[in-house]
């Protein structure tokens, strides 16, 4: 017997035209009943809002209408906000100009979820009657007549099309959507494919339902096509963990070739120059988008279709989403204080992502209790123990913000930590790390010392600081005092599982070598000193102390060549000094910590 799914519909609305009214009218007459409709209206009330409310009441469909300002709209964040209000088995996202082609749209799209692997299903888009010839073919290229279920195994064949999923009309299994953290927040564009890529990589399937049809097409001019592809490329560059392993240019070239052949077969030679111009505009926009971080700000603003996205980044950081990620394992004794320190930040637009690595104590219970009262808290439970490097990398993958801070589950942040460490990123495009000084506290939370960065204040060349740190002292410090770009962390390859004790030091060196670092000499965080911590465990004598030294030797050898070019003498000095410091720290911990 087939399962019956309840379906909630979410539609973002901004200055709708007649197509929106047709969309609502056809949704209300679907053969499969709708459980709830959520409209998120950007700007003032709709002209026909009261009439729409009466329609919902007449058909006895629960509806919620939410109003937000244009400054609040975000492609992923706005949809996610609406999704959190849904209670149905499936969430169907639609755009205001996607008109159901028949009464069976919801029924046909829902049936793909009978396959337990399917986490998302998107509909076929048919062109409007007045659609231009080239766009008409593009619809058939992207939305063919045959349905298909796509999984990770299709990547070699389909490439980037494996991740293709359009929120023009796409349904998601709500439980999986929430478990995976939903659409990325503060993404310029392309939130549907970013999330679909994460689903595929997590082992889920995406269904394309050719029998579920909506009428939807655009006739963009050359400027609009250039700008749309610029934003598309920006989104792909900002999420390399999704798009880095697949190429999209080859799919674009295939579309151009097939479109040219289709036009020639119909002897529409007059359209070939149009195709060349359109393809050129798309290519130029895409290539510029791939190098957006090297372009002047004025040019970026001239190229983008989403000016508010860039304005938010330049508006003092108030609207910039920061992810504070806490890797947790049996951290029940300290994690509540750690989480509270995050939620008490003066920078309010943040998410707290706790990734639990199969704890056996009350860690998960304490996170769940806090999450129940604050929507910014998200718990991710690993299905199996990933170890330190694996769990730290999972934190980065789960982060939805453009900037990330990794915070160990026994450390704390002082209230202005995020605000002050974020500020330099808003004025320095090539900045990779923003760091601050650290207070040292004992297990009771009392200050017992401090750890300061390199004496220089402000902007500094990352390679220089990396070299100084390898020779004398790890001036990057612990994870709690570093804020970094998420996209750069992914490009750097995350944390290296080949290191057990100094994997963060190795990570900071790689990050710093990618650009600039910024040093703030204020104690904005606290690192808890414990004998039973990973740090206390490896200092001084014993097998683990010896392994710690061997790891440092491995680290120095790793950077002997490019980009740091350490001499043999520098390598020998670095190893000798690391052994000496390790013994001194061991003595300190033995005398002054519990």
XYZ file of C-alpha atoms in Angstrom:
594
model
C 0.000 0.000 0.000
C 1.373 3.400 -0.964
C 2.115 5.922 1.766
C 0.053 9.109 1.836
C 2.059 12.272 2.379
C 0.868 15.590 3.768
C 2.239 18.474 1.704
C 2.891 22.054 2.810
C 3.506 24.688 0.130
C 5.919 27.615 0.579
C 5.911 30.553 -1.864
C 8.105 33.677 -1.548
C 6.216 36.633 -3.067
C 7.475 39.992 -4.335
C 5.442 42.300 -6.588
C 3.478 39.437 -8.168
C 1.629 39.649 -11.478
C -1.369 37.760 -12.861
C 0.566 34.482 -12.902
C 0.583 34.441 -9.096
C -3.192 34.585 -8.959
C -3.412 31.723 -11.454
C -0.905 29.780 -9.354
C -3.016 30.150 -6.197
C -6.242 29.275 -8.050
C -4.741 26.063 -9.456
C -3.117 25.066 -6.170
C -6.500 25.235 -4.452
C -7.933 22.778 -6.983
C -5.229 20.115 -6.816
C -6.411 16.501 -6.834
C -4.187 15.791 -3.836
C -5.170 18.066 -0.928
C -2.675 20.598 0.407
C -1.984 20.475 4.129
C -0.906 24.121 4.566
C 0.244 27.123 2.506
C 2.881 29.589 3.715
C 3.347 32.841 1.793
C 6.352 35.028 2.590
C 5.653 38.483 1.176
C 8.542 40.888 0.736
C 7.481 44.506 1.067
C 3.998 45.852 1.809
C 0.650 44.019 1.657
C -0.462 42.507 -1.641
C -3.127 44.266 -3.665
C -5.402 41.228 -3.458
C -4.212 39.858 -0.118
C -7.613 39.863 1.557
C -9.178 38.076 -1.422
C -6.460 35.415 -1.243
C -7.136 34.907 2.465
C -10.808 34.371 1.698
C -9.907 31.825 -0.986
C -7.864 29.834 1.506
C -10.709 29.968 4.024
C -13.281 28.872 1.419
C -11.246 25.801 0.509
C -10.485 25.168 4.215
C -6.719 25.195 3.688
C -4.709 26.524 6.641
C -2.560 29.416 5.496
C 0.038 31.668 7.038
C 1.049 34.956 5.446
C 4.353 36.409 6.639
C 5.601 39.897 5.795
C 9.296 40.777 5.657
C 11.206 43.835 4.459
C 13.289 43.781 1.258
C 16.414 44.017 3.420
C 15.446 40.802 5.218
C 14.981 38.699 2.083
C 17.541 35.989 1.473
C 17.147 33.222 -1.123
C 17.967 30.419 1.294
C 17.254 32.051 4.639
C 13.752 33.253 3.769
C 12.716 29.830 2.497
C 14.265 28.158 5.532
C 12.373 30.474 7.868
C 9.125 29.402 6.195
C 10.139 25.727 6.236
C 10.549 25.838 10.015
C 6.842 26.709 10.265
C 5.776 23.701 8.217
C 4.495 20.475 9.774
C 3.692 18.321 6.726
C 5.644 15.284 5.553
C 6.785 17.164 2.451
C 7.559 20.838 1.820
C 6.837 22.030 -1.717
C 8.689 25.234 -2.620
C 7.380 27.221 -5.578
C 8.084 30.616 -7.106
C 5.286 33.090 -7.663
C 5.414 32.728 -11.454
C 5.268 28.917 -11.655
C 1.731 27.939 -12.670
C 0.653 24.286 -12.234
C -0.066 22.791 -15.661
C -2.802 20.489 -14.343
C -4.562 19.420 -11.108
C -2.149 16.517 -10.540
C 1.058 18.471 -9.879
C 1.151 17.781 -6.128
C 0.022 14.165 -6.494
C 2.565 13.339 -9.201
C 5.456 15.018 -7.400
C 4.587 13.358 -4.084
C 4.611 9.825 -5.438
C 8.389 9.917 -6.004
C 8.822 9.896 -2.230
C 7.498 6.343 -2.095
C 11.155 5.553 -2.807
C 12.770 5.889 0.614
C 16.033 7.108 -0.914
C 14.420 10.229 -2.399
C 14.878 13.374 -0.310
C 13.918 15.897 -3.022
C 11.863 15.883 -6.215
C 11.499 18.678 -8.741
C 8.973 19.283 -11.494
C 9.211 19.686 -15.235
C 9.044 23.293 -16.464
C 7.099 23.914 -19.649
C 7.560 27.156 -21.615
C 4.900 29.825 -21.913
C 3.194 30.185 -25.298
C 5.041 33.443 -26.000
C 8.434 32.014 -24.976
C 11.311 32.812 -27.350
C 12.596 30.024 -29.567
C 16.016 29.501 -27.942
C 14.580 29.586 -24.428
C 11.956 27.053 -25.515
C 14.706 24.607 -26.461
C 16.590 25.322 -23.236
C 13.483 24.255 -21.289
C 13.407 20.907 -23.110
C 17.176 20.460 -22.577
C 16.976 21.004 -18.813
C 13.555 19.384 -18.376
C 13.240 16.397 -20.744
C 10.224 14.126 -21.178
C 11.731 11.235 -19.196
C 11.701 11.119 -15.389
C 14.851 10.097 -13.547
C 16.131 9.396 -10.039
C 19.686 10.662 -9.485
C 22.189 9.425 -6.907
C 25.908 9.731 -6.205
C 26.523 6.916 -8.698
C 25.371 9.224 -11.531
C 28.130 11.810 -11.000
C 30.448 10.328 -13.623
C 27.690 10.349 -16.232
C 25.746 13.490 -15.386
C 28.376 15.676 -13.720
C 26.883 18.848 -12.281
C 23.403 17.901 -13.537
C 23.339 15.307 -10.761
C 22.878 18.234 -8.378
C 20.292 19.984 -10.528
C 17.100 20.792 -8.637
C 14.987 23.910 -9.102
C 13.002 25.643 -6.362
C 10.725 26.987 -9.068
C 8.836 23.828 -8.099
C 10.584 21.317 -5.856
C 9.452 19.195 -2.907
C 11.621 18.036 -0.015
C 11.138 15.380 2.643
C 10.775 17.635 5.684
C 12.545 15.345 8.176
C 15.601 15.062 5.927
C 15.524 18.784 5.093
C 15.697 19.710 8.780
C 18.241 17.002 9.591
C 20.564 18.346 6.866
C 20.226 21.922 8.114
C 18.125 23.242 5.222
C 19.100 25.733 2.559
C 22.292 27.753 3.076
C 21.629 31.120 4.630
C 23.049 34.302 3.132
C 23.725 32.609 -0.213
C 23.656 34.974 -3.168
C 21.784 32.493 -5.365
C 21.468 28.807 -6.225
C 20.348 27.643 -2.774
C 18.453 24.727 -4.330
C 21.456 23.164 -6.092
C 23.738 23.780 -3.107
C 21.379 21.854 -0.858
C 20.732 19.203 -3.508
C 24.483 18.663 -3.817
C 24.712 18.099 -0.077
C 21.865 15.584 -0.285
C 23.598 13.647 -3.046
C 26.898 13.643 -1.165
C 25.104 12.389 1.964
C 23.764 9.374 0.030
C 20.220 10.536 -0.697
C 18.529 10.581 -4.115
C 16.915 13.405 -6.090
C 13.980 12.694 -8.388
C 13.104 14.559 -11.556
C 9.375 14.121 -12.169
C 8.535 14.760 -15.816
C 4.840 14.055 -15.141
C 4.711 16.827 -12.510
C 4.495 19.969 -14.632
C 4.458 23.718 -14.161
C 4.404 26.467 -16.763
C 7.432 28.646 -16.245
C 9.929 30.376 -18.515
C 11.836 33.650 -18.834
C 13.033 35.781 -21.715
C 16.158 37.399 -20.305
C 18.010 40.064 -22.262
C 21.793 39.942 -22.668
C 22.468 42.038 -19.579
C 20.231 39.871 -17.433
C 21.838 36.670 -18.707
C 25.303 38.025 -17.940
C 24.257 39.040 -14.410
C 22.420 35.787 -13.709
C 25.461 33.736 -14.678
C 27.722 36.037 -12.667
C 25.709 35.293 -9.511
C 25.581 31.610 -10.407
C 29.380 31.422 -10.596
C 29.750 33.353 -7.317
C 27.555 30.793 -5.574
C 29.549 27.904 -7.037
C 32.850 29.418 -5.928
C 31.525 30.027 -2.435
C 30.524 26.375 -2.036
C 33.471 24.391 -3.425
C 32.597 21.336 -1.317
C 29.534 20.930 -3.561
C 30.754 22.181 -6.942
C 34.514 21.810 -6.692
C 34.583 18.226 -7.943
C 32.320 18.729 -10.977
C 32.621 21.047 -13.965
C 29.693 23.086 -15.212
C 31.378 24.618 -18.263
C 31.161 21.337 -20.208
C 27.398 21.176 -19.661
C 27.055 24.742 -20.930
C 29.070 23.947 -24.050
C 26.891 20.890 -24.693
C 23.763 23.036 -24.433
C 25.125 25.560 -26.938
C 26.094 22.853 -29.445
C 22.778 21.058 -29.207
C 20.824 24.317 -29.451
C 22.765 25.290 -32.585
C 22.046 21.884 -34.119
C 18.372 22.149 -33.246
C 18.122 25.609 -34.837
C 19.969 24.449 -37.959
C 17.664 21.453 -38.278
C 14.720 23.850 -38.409
C 16.581 26.216 -40.735
C 16.301 29.050 -38.248
C 19.615 30.547 -39.311
C 18.452 33.952 -38.102
C 18.645 32.705 -34.524
C 22.281 31.547 -34.687
C 23.706 35.080 -34.121
C 21.277 35.476 -31.215
C 22.545 32.206 -29.738
C 26.160 33.363 -30.114
C 25.465 36.653 -28.335
C 23.510 35.002 -25.540
C 26.138 32.325 -25.030
C 28.870 34.963 -24.981
C 27.028 36.977 -22.345
C 26.551 33.876 -20.202
C 30.204 32.856 -20.560
C 31.549 36.315 -19.715
C 29.243 36.585 -16.695
C 30.249 33.147 -15.480
C 33.984 33.744 -15.843
C 33.743 37.106 -14.066
C 31.733 35.481 -11.275
C 34.458 32.890 -10.755
C 36.918 35.723 -10.046
C 34.529 38.004 -8.137
C 36.876 38.288 -5.158
C 39.508 39.929 -7.371
C 37.164 42.494 -8.927
C 36.620 46.092 -7.745
C 33.515 46.519 -5.609
C 31.895 48.868 -8.103
C 32.233 46.339 -10.902
C 30.738 43.593 -8.730
C 27.740 45.821 -7.982
C 27.327 46.547 -11.696
C 27.405 42.856 -12.606
C 25.189 41.285 -9.954
C 21.414 40.781 -9.974
C 21.416 40.734 -6.177
C 22.774 44.061 -4.998
C 21.312 43.645 -1.504
C 23.497 40.592 -0.932
C 26.648 42.675 -1.383
C 25.181 45.632 0.495
C 24.583 43.383 3.492
C 28.233 42.342 3.461
C 29.277 45.991 3.482
C 26.721 47.150 6.068
C 28.953 46.748 9.072
C 28.437 43.011 9.330
C 25.094 43.110 11.142
C 23.413 40.927 8.513
C 26.380 38.633 7.913
C 25.677 35.100 9.083
C 28.463 33.587 11.189
C 28.542 29.892 12.043
C 29.984 28.958 15.419
C 30.618 25.228 15.236
C 31.173 23.137 18.351
C 32.618 19.644 17.838
C 31.433 17.667 20.860
C 32.299 14.323 22.393
C 31.310 13.521 25.983
C 31.324 17.232 26.751
C 28.391 17.365 29.147
C 30.433 18.889 31.969
C 31.242 22.089 30.055
C 29.142 22.421 26.903
C 26.218 24.369 28.374
C 28.486 27.249 29.424
C 30.169 27.107 26.023
C 26.861 27.324 24.155
C 25.540 30.129 26.335
C 28.673 32.155 25.602
C 27.910 31.846 21.885
C 24.257 32.843 22.180
C 25.191 35.913 24.248
C 27.271 37.452 21.462
C 26.692 41.100 20.524
C 26.650 39.956 16.884
C 23.181 38.431 16.738
C 23.060 36.951 13.240
C 24.736 33.659 13.979
C 24.015 29.981 14.095
C 25.346 27.577 16.693
C 26.017 24.189 15.134
C 26.911 21.414 17.569
C 28.233 18.279 15.868
C 28.148 15.406 18.329
C 30.536 12.528 17.669
C 28.500 9.736 19.330
C 28.740 10.929 22.941
C 27.765 8.481 25.683
C 27.092 11.124 28.363
C 24.386 13.821 28.557
C 25.928 16.087 25.882
C 23.096 15.571 23.372
C 20.410 16.119 26.003
C 21.902 19.462 27.039
C 22.138 20.645 23.430
C 18.556 19.600 22.709
C 17.307 21.462 25.775
C 18.970 24.674 24.641
C 17.887 24.207 21.009
C 14.251 23.963 22.115
C 14.402 27.563 23.271
C 16.594 29.134 20.571
C 16.135 28.547 16.842
C 19.770 29.502 16.209
C 20.945 26.235 17.766
C 21.255 23.180 15.521
C 22.346 19.707 16.628
C 23.980 17.313 14.187
C 24.537 13.732 15.384
C 27.145 11.724 13.523
C 25.936 8.203 12.713
C 29.371 6.891 13.705
C 32.383 8.240 15.538
C 34.498 10.270 13.093
C 37.374 11.143 15.395
C 38.746 14.634 15.914
C 39.698 15.516 12.328
C 36.555 13.952 10.880
C 34.288 15.726 13.338
C 35.998 19.097 12.857
C 35.635 18.740 9.086
C 31.978 17.825 9.532
C 31.573 21.105 11.431
C 32.814 23.054 8.412
C 30.551 21.089 6.060
C 27.525 21.771 8.250
C 28.232 25.507 8.573
C 25.796 27.711 6.687
C 27.513 31.041 7.286
C 30.133 32.741 5.164
C 32.394 32.954 8.223
C 33.095 30.162 10.687
C 34.523 29.871 14.188
C 35.396 26.443 15.534
C 34.881 26.374 19.284
C 35.925 23.403 21.378
C 33.184 22.257 23.736
C 34.977 23.390 26.910
C 36.091 26.853 25.737
C 34.068 30.061 25.837
C 33.628 33.275 23.865
C 33.374 36.696 25.449
C 30.406 38.797 24.227
C 32.212 40.903 21.605
C 34.260 38.075 20.134
C 32.368 37.588 16.858
C 31.646 41.290 16.319
C 35.279 42.377 16.672
C 36.816 39.476 14.768
C 34.330 39.866 11.919
C 34.945 43.599 11.402
C 38.296 43.259 9.537
C 36.753 40.907 6.948
C 34.376 43.644 5.853
C 37.220 45.889 4.699
C 39.919 43.422 3.598
C 38.960 41.133 0.713
C 42.131 39.024 0.861
C 41.828 38.362 4.593
C 41.760 34.649 5.531
C 42.022 34.644 9.327
C 40.988 37.118 11.992
C 42.432 36.317 15.411
C 42.386 37.703 18.939
C 44.186 37.124 22.228
C 43.066 34.356 24.586
C 42.472 34.188 28.311
C 43.505 30.924 29.963
C 41.012 29.552 32.506
C 40.986 26.494 34.753
C 38.219 23.918 35.138
C 36.363 26.283 37.493
C 36.405 29.109 34.949
C 38.952 31.219 36.837
C 41.625 33.057 34.851
C 45.082 31.606 35.296
C 46.956 33.344 32.499
C 46.788 34.602 28.936
C 48.038 33.709 25.487
C 48.783 36.567 23.116
C 49.217 36.593 19.378
C 52.299 37.900 17.573
C 53.020 41.422 18.938
C 52.145 43.129 15.661
C 48.605 44.532 15.521
C 46.335 44.681 12.491
C 46.906 43.322 8.987
C 49.838 40.981 8.421
C 51.112 38.755 5.637
C 49.907 35.231 6.365
C 53.045 33.483 5.099
C 55.235 35.570 7.373
C 53.187 34.684 10.446
C 53.111 31.008 9.418
C 56.919 30.916 9.182
C 57.375 32.705 12.522
C 54.941 30.287 14.156
C 56.715 27.209 12.856
C 60.067 28.501 14.107
C 59.191 29.950 17.511
C 55.642 29.511 18.736
C 52.165 28.732 17.405
C 50.923 32.320 17.326
C 47.672 31.171 15.708
C 46.638 29.601 18.976
C 43.560 27.474 19.622
C 40.447 27.256 17.432
C 38.462 29.533 19.776
C 40.461 32.646 18.834
C 40.274 32.323 15.030
C 37.490 33.362 12.684
C 37.887 32.250 9.076
C 36.194 32.236 5.689
C 34.262 29.027 5.168
C 35.020 28.897 1.439
C 38.764 29.271 2.101
C 38.685 26.443 4.648
C 37.130 24.159 2.070
C 39.610 25.223 -0.599
C 42.438 24.500 1.861
C 41.139 20.959 2.283
C 39.956 21.197 5.878
C 41.746 19.422 8.710
C 44.324 16.767 7.881
C 43.523 13.401 9.517
C 47.231 12.576 9.286
C 47.705 14.693 12.426
C 46.270 13.691 15.792
C 47.480 16.513 18.039
C 48.419 19.549 15.950
C 45.864 19.297 13.165
C 44.664 22.834 13.945
C 48.215 24.245 13.703
C 48.609 22.620 10.280
C 45.216 24.025 9.243
C 46.058 27.586 10.337
C 49.356 27.478 8.420
C 47.580 26.438 5.213
C 44.903 29.083 5.687
C 47.428 31.838 6.420
C 49.455 30.977 3.316
C 46.365 31.797 1.217
C 46.422 35.521 2.047
C 46.408 37.967 4.943
C 45.706 37.577 8.653
C 44.423 40.228 11.062
C 45.515 40.401 14.709
C 43.367 42.022 17.418
C 45.052 42.397 20.802
C 42.012 41.909 23.005
C 41.144 38.824 25.046
C 37.908 37.891 23.293
C 37.817 34.195 24.213
C 38.889 31.771 26.909
C 40.766 28.487 26.540
C 40.211 25.997 29.332
C 43.439 24.451 30.682
C 42.921 20.867 31.892
C 45.370 18.077 32.513
C 42.945 15.649 30.851
C 42.537 17.777 27.722
C 44.166 16.970 24.399
C 46.687 19.763 25.013
C 47.576 18.604 28.496
C 47.791 15.013 27.337
C 50.666 15.518 24.916
C 53.003 17.904 26.719
C 56.137 16.520 28.324
C 57.284 12.933 28.660
C 55.614 9.687 27.613
C 54.504 8.057 24.380
C 52.003 10.754 23.503
C 54.525 13.480 24.162
C 56.948 11.743 21.817
C 54.233 11.408 19.175
C 53.484 15.131 19.544
C 57.121 15.941 18.747
C 57.094 13.568 15.768
C 54.011 15.361 14.457
C 55.787 18.698 14.726
C 58.729 17.262 12.796
C 56.282 16.077 10.134
C 54.646 19.517 10.056
C 57.929 21.365 9.585
C 59.022 18.964 6.842
C 55.664 19.519 5.120
C 56.433 23.217 4.697
C 60.179 23.061 3.964
C 59.514 23.819 0.327
C 56.826 26.094 -1.067
C 55.400 28.324 0.130
C 57.579 28.906 3.237
C 61.030 27.734 2.055
C 62.501 26.800 5.441
C 66.279 26.184 5.562
C 67.814 23.086 7.170
C 68.993 25.217 10.060
C 65.521 26.621 10.616
C 64.038 23.117 10.594
C 66.541 21.867 13.218
C 65.969 24.932 15.412
C 62.188 24.560 15.154
C 62.287 20.933 16.325
C 64.699 21.651 19.202
C 62.647 24.606 20.423
C 59.384 22.620 20.179
C 60.843 19.899 22.435
C 62.033 22.500 24.938
C 58.700 24.348 25.021
C 56.810 21.082 25.399
C 58.756 20.225 28.564
C 58.248 23.716 30.000
C 54.508 23.607 29.350
C 54.337 20.161 30.940
C 55.884 21.594 34.130
C 53.424 24.520 34.094
C 50.407 22.234 33.726
C 51.629 19.965 36.505
C 52.034 22.839 38.950
C 49.200 25.214 38.093
C 46.305 23.111 36.738
C 43.911 20.556 38.126
